[in-house]
């Protein structure tokens, strides 16, 4: 079990390159199952979830070449298995993204029903109901979702999600692109990752309109071809490093990002006393304002509002802000586990239902703490970098799922952090060797 040992109190200074978006690379890799031709994806982040997704594609019979660490050339010509097994789904629930493409191209799919995770039960009922509206027959068989297109090909339909679901929208997009006729998706997710997936699918020959808006129209086609695509930068990694600069009272130049993908985060952090200057359309210069950090309330909502994936990082920052802030989590039912760990470090946080009240500023002291999920891990690393003394963070395998080479990046900025009993390659050449 990896641990991070962090000695806090040092301002982070320097330049950081943002990597590809994990939550775009995952559906885009799944989309390669939709064609027998080769799809080349660039800027795929080297994180554990993508290693898992690659393994899933290979288990299904696809060929995956990585001529460079972050370039995946996938050829799903010989896919002859239509099942995502439990041992992969239990480690990464995004494996459910295999359902849409397998059902779409092969008329059948079997995916282990993903269990819940630390942040919530994470059902996929909305995905399955949407597949049924596209004429699929869906059943549960000893823990597996089994879906079939009765006539071998799905039929387009008008459907409306009763609540916004990001991977649900992505799964239905990939099911609809080869269906017979037109599909209209209402109350579709509008995240930048949805637009990125639509751009890839359209490059492959799909006919999708309205991605990034609440209503998407998809005209099914007979087949899709190969394509080449570069994954968008990770907006959550960008937001995490903005908070890192502010919480350590340092200054960071954040490069290769897309500020327009995290407008709500930038607006909120500016309101909270973070100076964020756009040097150009892909570079931000970030520091804490001289007037200091101010408490500011936030509610997590679907895009384009404040993302739930930035909630934990924001809470860490609010422990250093002057005043009382209220953080309301509306997306997941149990996404405050980082709060109790921050309290162990000296924060004053009171959780009542889906709202956490943070009273600041409070001096954080290093302590042994536990990471519980991907974004909570990031929050605890940020707090440890700001705390006085040593913090030992356990179960950091969570952070390796979504942050590429986080230790190496933070050390390059002056952060005093080291990984103990590392099992993960931290450098590109080590990783290439590991491949
Ligand atoms: C995606 O998860 C992201 N993961 C999550 O990022 C992100 O937190 C989440 O969207 C919300 O933005 C990927 O893209 C791989 P949802 P997803 O379906 O699609 C409920 C990270 O840290 N729901 O939008 O699983 C669900 O329980 C991860 O990178 C149903 O009830 O989230 C939740 O309360 C964590 N039934 C809400 O909807 C369903 O069928 C939103 O979930 C589907 C979802």
PDB file of N, CA, C and O and ligand atoms in Angstrom, residues 22-24 26-27 49 93-94 97 119-128 163-168 170 189 191 193 235-236 302 307-309 330-333 335 373-375, ligand 1:
ATOM      1  N   UNK A  22      -8.433  12.495 -17.899  1.00  0.00           N
ATOM      2  CA  UNK A  22      -8.759  11.077 -17.631  1.00  0.00           C
ATOM      3  C   UNK A  22     -10.190  10.783 -18.051  1.00  0.00           C
ATOM      4  O   UNK A  22     -10.475   9.776 -18.709  1.00  0.00           O
ATOM      5  N   UNK A  23     -11.113  11.711 -17.717  1.00  0.00           N
ATOM      6  CA  UNK A  23     -12.536  11.437 -17.939  1.00  0.00           C
ATOM      7  C   UNK A  23     -12.993  11.695 -19.360  1.00  0.00           C
ATOM      8  O   UNK A  23     -14.170  11.521 -19.675  1.00  0.00           O
ATOM      9  N   UNK A  24     -12.018  12.084 -20.230  1.00  0.00           N
ATOM     10  CA  UNK A  24     -12.311  12.089 -21.662  1.00  0.00           C
ATOM     11  C   UNK A  24     -11.636  10.892 -22.322  1.00  0.00           C
ATOM     12  O   UNK A  24     -12.218  10.222 -23.187  1.00  0.00           O
ATOM     13  N   UNK A  26     -11.113   8.010 -21.085  1.00  0.00           N
ATOM     14  CA  UNK A  26     -11.831   6.759 -20.796  1.00  0.00           C
ATOM     15  C   UNK A  26     -12.958   6.498 -21.803  1.00  0.00           C
ATOM     16  O   UNK A  26     -12.974   5.425 -22.434  1.00  0.00           O
ATOM     17  N   UNK A  27     -13.892   7.447 -22.037  1.00  0.00           N
ATOM     18  CA  UNK A  27     -14.903   7.172 -23.069  1.00  0.00           C
ATOM     19  C   UNK A  27     -14.323   7.121 -24.478  1.00  0.00           C
ATOM     20  O   UNK A  27     -14.760   6.327 -25.307  1.00  0.00           O
ATOM     21  N   UNK A  49      -6.178   4.324 -14.189  1.00  0.00           N
ATOM     22  CA  UNK A  49      -7.475   4.016 -14.813  1.00  0.00           C
ATOM     23  C   UNK A  49      -7.336   3.761 -16.310  1.00  0.00           C
ATOM     24  O   UNK A  49      -8.078   2.958 -16.884  1.00  0.00           O
ATOM     25  N   UNK A  93     -15.059   1.466 -12.319  1.00  0.00           N
ATOM     26  CA  UNK A  93     -16.456   1.445 -12.738  1.00  0.00           C
ATOM     27  C   UNK A  93     -16.627   2.031 -14.141  1.00  0.00           C
ATOM     28  O   UNK A  93     -17.597   1.763 -14.814  1.00  0.00           O
ATOM     29  N   UNK A  94     -15.664   2.792 -14.628  1.00  0.00           N
ATOM     30  CA  UNK A  94     -15.820   3.364 -15.970  1.00  0.00           C
ATOM     31  C   UNK A  94     -15.771   2.275 -17.034  1.00  0.00           C
ATOM     32  O   UNK A  94     -16.022   2.522 -18.211  1.00  0.00           O
ATOM     33  N   UNK A  97     -18.438   1.775 -19.591  1.00  0.00           N
ATOM     34  CA  UNK A  97     -18.466   2.471 -20.889  1.00  0.00           C
ATOM     35  C   UNK A  97     -18.259   1.515 -22.053  1.00  0.00           C
ATOM     36  O   UNK A  97     -18.387   1.907 -23.204  1.00  0.00           O
ATOM     37  N   UNK A 119     -17.630   7.101  -2.702  1.00  0.00           N
ATOM     38  CA  UNK A 119     -18.392   8.363  -2.708  1.00  0.00           C
ATOM     39  C   UNK A 119     -19.886   8.134  -2.896  1.00  0.00           C
ATOM     40  O   UNK A 119     -20.669   9.067  -2.830  1.00  0.00           O
ATOM     41  N   UNK A 120     -20.273   6.873  -3.195  1.00  0.00           N
ATOM     42  CA  UNK A 120     -21.717   6.677  -3.318  1.00  0.00           C
ATOM     43  C   UNK A 120     -22.056   5.340  -3.953  1.00  0.00           C
ATOM     44  O   UNK A 120     -21.183   4.589  -4.360  1.00  0.00           O
ATOM     45  N   UNK A 121     -23.349   5.060  -4.070  1.00  0.00           N
ATOM     46  CA  UNK A 121     -23.791   3.764  -4.608  1.00  0.00           C
ATOM     47  C   UNK A 121     -23.536   3.687  -6.107  1.00  0.00           C
ATOM     48  O   UNK A 121     -23.356   2.620  -6.655  1.00  0.00           O
ATOM     49  N   UNK A 122     -23.540   4.810  -6.781  1.00  0.00           N
ATOM     50  CA  UNK A 122     -23.157   4.897  -8.203  1.00  0.00           C
ATOM     51  C   UNK A 122     -23.944   3.908  -9.073  1.00  0.00           C
ATOM     52  O   UNK A 122     -23.386   3.097  -9.787  1.00  0.00           O
ATOM     53  N   UNK A 123     -25.262   3.891  -9.022  1.00  0.00           N
ATOM     54  CA  UNK A 123     -26.029   2.960  -9.867  1.00  0.00           C
ATOM     55  C   UNK A 123     -25.868   3.317 -11.346  1.00  0.00           C
ATOM     56  O   UNK A 123     -25.383   4.400 -11.685  1.00  0.00           O
ATOM     57  N   UNK A 124     -26.278   2.387 -12.225  1.00  0.00           N
ATOM     58  CA  UNK A 124     -26.277   2.694 -13.664  1.00  0.00           C
ATOM     59  C   UNK A 124     -27.663   2.452 -14.256  1.00  0.00           C
ATOM     60  O   UNK A 124     -27.820   2.185 -15.449  1.00  0.00           O
ATOM     61  N   UNK A 125     -28.682   2.589 -13.407  1.00  0.00           N
ATOM     62  CA  UNK A 125     -30.065   2.357 -13.868  1.00  0.00           C
ATOM     63  C   UNK A 125     -30.444   3.281 -15.032  1.00  0.00           C
ATOM     64  O   UNK A 125     -31.165   2.862 -15.950  1.00  0.00           O
ATOM     65  N   UNK A 126     -29.948   4.510 -15.015  1.00  0.00           N
ATOM     66  CA  UNK A 126     -30.305   5.444 -16.098  1.00  0.00           C
ATOM     67  C   UNK A 126     -29.685   5.002 -17.425  1.00  0.00           C
ATOM     68  O   UNK A 126     -30.304   5.130 -18.482  1.00  0.00           O
ATOM     69  N   UNK A 127     -28.457   4.424 -17.349  1.00  0.00           N
ATOM     70  CA  UNK A 127     -27.838   3.903 -18.580  1.00  0.00           C
ATOM     71  C   UNK A 127     -28.731   2.792 -19.153  1.00  0.00           C
ATOM     72  O   UNK A 127     -29.040   2.770 -20.333  1.00  0.00           O
ATOM     73  N   UNK A 128     -29.130   1.860 -18.277  1.00  0.00           N
ATOM     74  CA  UNK A 128     -29.835   0.648 -18.733  1.00  0.00           C
ATOM     75  C   UNK A 128     -31.214   0.993 -19.279  1.00  0.00           C
ATOM     76  O   UNK A 128     -31.645   0.472 -20.301  1.00  0.00           O
ATOM     77  N   UNK A 163     -32.088  12.543 -14.573  1.00  0.00           N
ATOM     78  CA  UNK A 163     -31.068  13.381 -13.936  1.00  0.00           C
ATOM     79  C   UNK A 163     -29.828  13.325 -14.797  1.00  0.00           C
ATOM     80  O   UNK A 163     -29.621  12.375 -15.565  1.00  0.00           O
ATOM     81  N   UNK A 164     -28.990  14.338 -14.698  1.00  0.00           N
ATOM     82  CA  UNK A 164     -27.811  14.406 -15.571  1.00  0.00           C
ATOM     83  C   UNK A 164     -26.830  13.300 -15.181  1.00  0.00           C
ATOM     84  O   UNK A 164     -26.506  13.126 -14.010  1.00  0.00           O
ATOM     85  N   UNK A 165     -26.395  12.531 -16.157  1.00  0.00           N
ATOM     86  CA  UNK A 165     -25.387  11.493 -15.907  1.00  0.00           C
ATOM     87  C   UNK A 165     -24.327  11.585 -16.995  1.00  0.00           C
ATOM     88  O   UNK A 165     -24.647  11.489 -18.191  1.00  0.00           O
ATOM     89  N   UNK A 166     -23.074  11.760 -16.576  1.00  0.00           N
ATOM     90  CA  UNK A 166     -21.989  11.960 -17.546  1.00  0.00           C
ATOM     91  C   UNK A 166     -21.714  10.679 -18.327  1.00  0.00           C
ATOM     92  O   UNK A 166     -21.854  10.644 -19.553  1.00  0.00           O
ATOM     93  N   UNK A 167     -21.402   9.576 -17.642  1.00  0.00           N
ATOM     94  CA  UNK A 167     -21.102   8.348 -18.390  1.00  0.00           C
ATOM     95  C   UNK A 167     -22.388   7.764 -18.986  1.00  0.00           C
ATOM     96  O   UNK A 167     -22.341   7.072 -20.008  1.00  0.00           O
ATOM     97  N   UNK A 168     -23.529   8.089 -18.380  1.00  0.00           N
ATOM     98  CA  UNK A 168     -24.794   7.643 -18.988  1.00  0.00           C
ATOM     99  C   UNK A 168     -24.980   8.291 -20.347  1.00  0.00           C
ATOM    100  O   UNK A 168     -25.334   7.624 -21.338  1.00  0.00           O
ATOM    101  N   UNK A 170     -22.591   9.457 -22.222  1.00  0.00           N
ATOM    102  CA  UNK A 170     -21.544   8.928 -23.112  1.00  0.00           C
ATOM    103  C   UNK A 170     -21.911   7.542 -23.634  1.00  0.00           C
ATOM    104  O   UNK A 170     -21.740   7.242 -24.819  1.00  0.00           O
ATOM    105  N   UNK A 189     -25.717  15.388 -20.366  1.00  0.00           N
ATOM    106  CA  UNK A 189     -24.609  16.049 -19.663  1.00  0.00           C
ATOM    107  C   UNK A 189     -23.907  16.980 -20.655  1.00  0.00           C
ATOM    108  O   UNK A 189     -23.897  16.716 -21.861  1.00  0.00           O
ATOM    109  N   UNK A 191     -20.640  18.330 -19.969  1.00  0.00           N
ATOM    110  CA  UNK A 191     -19.207  18.453 -19.630  1.00  0.00           C
ATOM    111  C   UNK A 191     -18.347  18.554 -20.888  1.00  0.00           C
ATOM    112  O   UNK A 191     -18.710  17.990 -21.939  1.00  0.00           O
ATOM    113  N   UNK A 193     -15.906  16.874 -21.594  1.00  0.00           N
ATOM    114  CA  UNK A 193     -15.554  15.500 -21.996  1.00  0.00           C
ATOM    115  C   UNK A 193     -16.618  14.937 -22.941  1.00  0.00           C
ATOM    116  O   UNK A 193     -16.327  14.107 -23.800  1.00  0.00           O
ATOM    117  N   UNK A 235      -9.344  19.342 -16.876  1.00  0.00           N
ATOM    118  CA  UNK A 235      -9.785  20.558 -16.172  1.00  0.00           C
ATOM    119  C   UNK A 235      -9.712  20.400 -14.655  1.00  0.00           C
ATOM    120  O   UNK A 235      -9.550  21.393 -13.929  1.00  0.00           O
ATOM    121  N   UNK A 236      -9.794  19.155 -14.175  1.00  0.00           N
ATOM    122  CA  UNK A 236      -9.749  18.951 -12.722  1.00  0.00           C
ATOM    123  C   UNK A 236      -8.305  18.981 -12.231  1.00  0.00           C
ATOM    124  O   UNK A 236      -8.003  19.533 -11.166  1.00  0.00           O
ATOM    125  N   UNK A 302     -23.969  19.988 -12.022  1.00  0.00           N
ATOM    126  CA  UNK A 302     -23.460  19.550 -13.325  1.00  0.00           C
ATOM    127  C   UNK A 302     -22.891  20.742 -14.104  1.00  0.00           C
ATOM    128  O   UNK A 302     -23.215  21.889 -13.829  1.00  0.00           O
ATOM    129  N   UNK A 307     -17.886  21.947 -10.458  1.00  0.00           N
ATOM    130  CA  UNK A 307     -17.867  20.478 -10.537  1.00  0.00           C
ATOM    131  C   UNK A 307     -17.639  19.796  -9.199  1.00  0.00           C
ATOM    132  O   UNK A 307     -16.804  20.225  -8.392  1.00  0.00           O
ATOM    133  N   UNK A 308     -18.346  18.702  -8.984  1.00  0.00           N
ATOM    134  CA  UNK A 308     -18.153  17.919  -7.757  1.00  0.00           C
ATOM    135  C   UNK A 308     -16.709  17.445  -7.619  1.00  0.00           C
ATOM    136  O   UNK A 308     -16.207  17.316  -6.502  1.00  0.00           O
ATOM    137  N   UNK A 309     -16.017  17.232  -8.722  1.00  0.00           N
ATOM    138  CA  UNK A 309     -14.633  16.725  -8.658  1.00  0.00           C
ATOM    139  C   UNK A 309     -13.650  17.751  -8.134  1.00  0.00           C
ATOM    140  O   UNK A 309     -12.482  17.428  -7.917  1.00  0.00           O
ATOM    141  N   UNK A 330     -24.176  18.249  -4.170  1.00  0.00           N
ATOM    142  CA  UNK A 330     -25.499  17.804  -4.640  1.00  0.00           C
ATOM    143  C   UNK A 330     -25.406  16.590  -5.580  1.00  0.00           C
ATOM    144  O   UNK A 330     -26.430  16.030  -5.968  1.00  0.00           O
ATOM    145  N   UNK A 331     -24.203  16.177  -5.966  1.00  0.00           N
ATOM    146  CA  UNK A 331     -24.087  15.111  -6.969  1.00  0.00           C
ATOM    147  C   UNK A 331     -23.973  13.737  -6.323  1.00  0.00           C
ATOM    148  O   UNK A 331     -24.678  12.807  -6.708  1.00  0.00           O
ATOM    149  N   UNK A 332     -23.095  13.589  -5.348  1.00  0.00           N
ATOM    150  CA  UNK A 332     -22.892  12.281  -4.708  1.00  0.00           C
ATOM    151  C   UNK A 332     -23.311  12.347  -3.246  1.00  0.00           C
ATOM    152  O   UNK A 332     -23.174  13.388  -2.592  1.00  0.00           O
ATOM    153  N   UNK A 333     -23.764  11.185  -2.739  1.00  0.00           N
ATOM    154  CA  UNK A 333     -24.349  11.166  -1.391  1.00  0.00           C
ATOM    155  C   UNK A 333     -23.315  11.050  -0.280  1.00  0.00           C
ATOM    156  O   UNK A 333     -23.633  11.234   0.874  1.00  0.00           O
ATOM    157  N   UNK A 335     -19.631  12.306  -0.250  1.00  0.00           N
ATOM    158  CA  UNK A 335     -18.364  12.797  -0.787  1.00  0.00           C
ATOM    159  C   UNK A 335     -17.720  13.812   0.162  1.00  0.00           C
ATOM    160  O   UNK A 335     -17.111  14.784  -0.266  1.00  0.00           O
ATOM    161  N   UNK A 373     -10.706   8.358  -1.643  1.00  0.00           N
ATOM    162  CA  UNK A 373     -11.092   8.285  -3.053  1.00  0.00           C
ATOM    163  C   UNK A 373     -10.193   9.247  -3.822  1.00  0.00           C
ATOM    164  O   UNK A 373      -9.399   9.979  -3.221  1.00  0.00           O
ATOM    165  N   UNK A 374     -10.342   9.274  -5.113  1.00  0.00           N
ATOM    166  CA  UNK A 374      -9.401  10.013  -5.958  1.00  0.00           C
ATOM    167  C   UNK A 374      -9.280  11.478  -5.576  1.00  0.00           C
ATOM    168  O   UNK A 374      -8.197  12.003  -5.311  1.00  0.00           O
ATOM    169  N   UNK A 375     -10.390  12.176  -5.512  1.00  0.00           N
ATOM    170  CA  UNK A 375     -10.305  13.626  -5.302  1.00  0.00           C
ATOM    171  C   UNK A 375     -10.064  13.957  -3.836  1.00  0.00           C
ATOM    172  O   UNK A 375      -9.430  14.956  -3.513  1.00  0.00           O
TER     173      UNK A 375
HETATM  174  C1  LIG B   1     -18.517  10.907 -13.963  1.00  0.00           C
HETATM  175  O1  LIG B   1     -18.958   9.827 -13.167  1.00  0.00           O
HETATM  176  C2  LIG B   1     -17.045  11.083 -13.635  1.00  0.00           C
HETATM  177  N1  LIG B   1     -16.318   9.857 -13.995  1.00  0.00           N
HETATM  178  C3  LIG B   1     -16.877  11.377 -12.147  1.00  0.00           C
HETATM  179  O2  LIG B   1     -15.507  11.609 -11.906  1.00  0.00           O
HETATM  180  C4  LIG B   1     -17.656  12.648 -11.822  1.00  0.00           C
HETATM  181  O3  LIG B   1     -17.554  12.905 -10.445  1.00  0.00           O
HETATM  182  C5  LIG B   1     -19.129  12.459 -12.218  1.00  0.00           C
HETATM  183  O4  LIG B   1     -19.212  12.110 -13.618  1.00  0.00           O
HETATM  184  C6  LIG B   1     -19.955  13.717 -12.002  1.00  0.00           C
HETATM  185  O5  LIG B   1     -19.410  14.770 -12.748  1.00  0.00           O
HETATM  186  C7  LIG B   1     -16.006   9.639 -15.293  1.00  0.00           C
HETATM  187  O6  LIG B   1     -16.327  10.422 -16.169  1.00  0.00           O
HETATM  188  C8  LIG B   1     -15.244   8.381 -15.593  1.00  0.00           C
HETATM  189  P1  LIG B   1     -22.847  10.523 -13.091  1.00  0.00           P
HETATM  190  P2  LIG B   1     -20.405   9.170 -13.466  1.00  0.00           P
HETATM  191  O7  LIG B   1     -23.441   9.373 -13.833  1.00  0.00           O
HETATM  192  O8  LIG B   1     -20.738   9.280 -14.900  1.00  0.00           O
HETATM  193  C9  LIG B   1     -26.418   9.277 -10.220  1.00  0.00           C
HETATM  194  C10 LIG B   1     -13.462  11.383 -10.818  1.00  0.00           C
HETATM  195  O9  LIG B   1     -13.131  11.786  -9.713  1.00  0.00           O
HETATM  196  N2  LIG B   1     -26.712   8.257 -11.231  1.00  0.00           N
HETATM  197  O10 LIG B   1     -22.794  11.859 -13.767  1.00  0.00           O
HETATM  198  O11 LIG B   1     -20.425   7.833 -12.825  1.00  0.00           O
HETATM  199  C11 LIG B   1     -25.070   9.043  -9.545  1.00  0.00           C
HETATM  200  O12 LIG B   1     -25.213   8.141  -8.475  1.00  0.00           O
HETATM  201  C12 LIG B   1     -14.811  10.728 -11.011  1.00  0.00           C
HETATM  202  O13 LIG B   1     -12.783  11.492 -11.862  1.00  0.00           O
HETATM  203  C13 LIG B   1     -27.841   7.447 -11.070  1.00  0.00           C
HETATM  204  O14 LIG B   1     -28.572   7.572 -10.092  1.00  0.00           O
HETATM  205  O15 LIG B   1     -21.361  10.146 -12.654  1.00  0.00           O
HETATM  206  C14 LIG B   1     -24.691  10.430  -9.103  1.00  0.00           C
HETATM  207  O16 LIG B   1     -25.369  10.717  -7.897  1.00  0.00           O
HETATM  208  C15 LIG B   1     -15.513  10.516  -9.682  1.00  0.00           C
HETATM  209  N3  LIG B   1     -28.105   6.495 -12.003  1.00  0.00           N
HETATM  210  C16 LIG B   1     -25.266  11.325 -10.212  1.00  0.00           C
HETATM  211  O17 LIG B   1     -26.274  10.540 -10.864  1.00  0.00           O
HETATM  212  C17 LIG B   1     -27.309   6.327 -13.117  1.00  0.00           C
HETATM  213  O18 LIG B   1     -27.615   5.454 -13.963  1.00  0.00           O
HETATM  214  C18 LIG B   1     -24.242  11.770 -11.254  1.00  0.00           C
HETATM  215  O19 LIG B   1     -23.555  10.611 -11.669  1.00  0.00           O
HETATM  216  C19 LIG B   1     -26.169   7.156 -13.268  1.00  0.00           C
HETATM  217  C20 LIG B   1     -25.901   8.117 -12.313  1.00  0.00           C
END
